[in-house]
Coordinates of C-alpha atoms in Angstrom, one line a residue:
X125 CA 0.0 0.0 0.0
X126 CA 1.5 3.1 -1.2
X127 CA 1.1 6.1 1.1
X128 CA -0.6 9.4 -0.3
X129 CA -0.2 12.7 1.1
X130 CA -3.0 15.8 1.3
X131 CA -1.6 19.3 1.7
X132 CA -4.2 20.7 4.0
X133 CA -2.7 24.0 3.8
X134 CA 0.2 26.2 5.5
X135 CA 2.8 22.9 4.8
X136 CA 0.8 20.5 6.7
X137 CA 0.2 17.5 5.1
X138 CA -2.2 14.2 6.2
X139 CA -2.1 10.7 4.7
X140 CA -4.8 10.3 2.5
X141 CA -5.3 6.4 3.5
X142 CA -6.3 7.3 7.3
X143 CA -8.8 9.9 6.3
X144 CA -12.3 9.5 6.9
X145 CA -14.1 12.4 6.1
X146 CA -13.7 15.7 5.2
X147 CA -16.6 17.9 7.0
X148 CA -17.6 21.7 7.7
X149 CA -17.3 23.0 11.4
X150 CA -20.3 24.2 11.4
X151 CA -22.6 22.0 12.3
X152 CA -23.6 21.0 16.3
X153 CA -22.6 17.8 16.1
X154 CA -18.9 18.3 14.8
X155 CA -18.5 21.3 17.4
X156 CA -19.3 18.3 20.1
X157 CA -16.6 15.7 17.7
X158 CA -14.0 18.7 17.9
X159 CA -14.8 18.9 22.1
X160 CA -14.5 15.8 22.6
X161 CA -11.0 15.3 20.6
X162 CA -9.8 18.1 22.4
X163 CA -10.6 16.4 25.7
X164 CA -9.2 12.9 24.3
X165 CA -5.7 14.9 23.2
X166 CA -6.4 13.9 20.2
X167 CA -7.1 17.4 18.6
X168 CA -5.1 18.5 15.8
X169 CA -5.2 22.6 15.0
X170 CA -3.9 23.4 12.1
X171 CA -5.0 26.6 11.7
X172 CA -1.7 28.6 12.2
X173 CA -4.4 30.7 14.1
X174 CA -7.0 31.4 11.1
X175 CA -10.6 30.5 11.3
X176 CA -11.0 26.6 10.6
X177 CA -12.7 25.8 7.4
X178 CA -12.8 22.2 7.5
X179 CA -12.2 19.7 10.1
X180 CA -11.1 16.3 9.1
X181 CA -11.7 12.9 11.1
X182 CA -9.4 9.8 10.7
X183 CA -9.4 6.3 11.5
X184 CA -7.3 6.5 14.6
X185 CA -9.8 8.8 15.8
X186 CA -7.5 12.5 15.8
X187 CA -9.6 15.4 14.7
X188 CA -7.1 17.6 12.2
X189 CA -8.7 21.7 12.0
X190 CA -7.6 23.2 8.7
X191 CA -7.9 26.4 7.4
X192 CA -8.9 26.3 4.3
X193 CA -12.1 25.3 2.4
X194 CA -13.5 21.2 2.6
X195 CA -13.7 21.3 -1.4
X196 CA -10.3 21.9 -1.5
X197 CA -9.2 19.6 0.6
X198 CA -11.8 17.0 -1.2
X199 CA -10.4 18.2 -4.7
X200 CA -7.1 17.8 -3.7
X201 CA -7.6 14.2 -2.1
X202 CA -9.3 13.2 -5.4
X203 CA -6.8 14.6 -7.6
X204 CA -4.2 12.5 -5.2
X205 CA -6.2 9.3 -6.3
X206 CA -6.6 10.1 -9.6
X207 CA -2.9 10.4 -9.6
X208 CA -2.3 7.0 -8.4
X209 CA -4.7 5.1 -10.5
X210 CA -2.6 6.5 -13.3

């Protein structure tokens, strides 16, 4: 298994294989997911301090909070597996 990267902005880069979604802040229930990671240690900001855009949940259970927008970071996850079906 070969292991893809995501530039989720600001130089920070995920794996692609351990992501599991790719959601918007906004919502209720992903302000109680982000909490709760927080509390777990498992909380992952970054933000460099700009107002998160799009929080991404993996398998190992972290919470990562990037800044920019969940298309892009869903654009560029798809154009990563595009690149490697090639």
């Amino acid at each position: 298994m070969d292991i893809k990267l995501i530039n989720i902005g600001f130089g920070n880069i995920v794996s692609a294989n351990r992501v599991i979604a790719i959601v918007s802040p906004e919502s209720a229930p992903i302000k109680r997911i982000i909490s709760d990671a927080r509390d777990r240690a498992q909380l992952v900001d970054a933000t460099y301090g700009r107002r998160t855009r799009a929080v991404i949940i993996t398998d190992s259970g972290h919470v990562i909070l990037s800044a920019i927008q969940p298309e892009t970071v869903a654009n560029r996850f798809m154009s990563s597996r595009e690149t490697a079906e090639e």
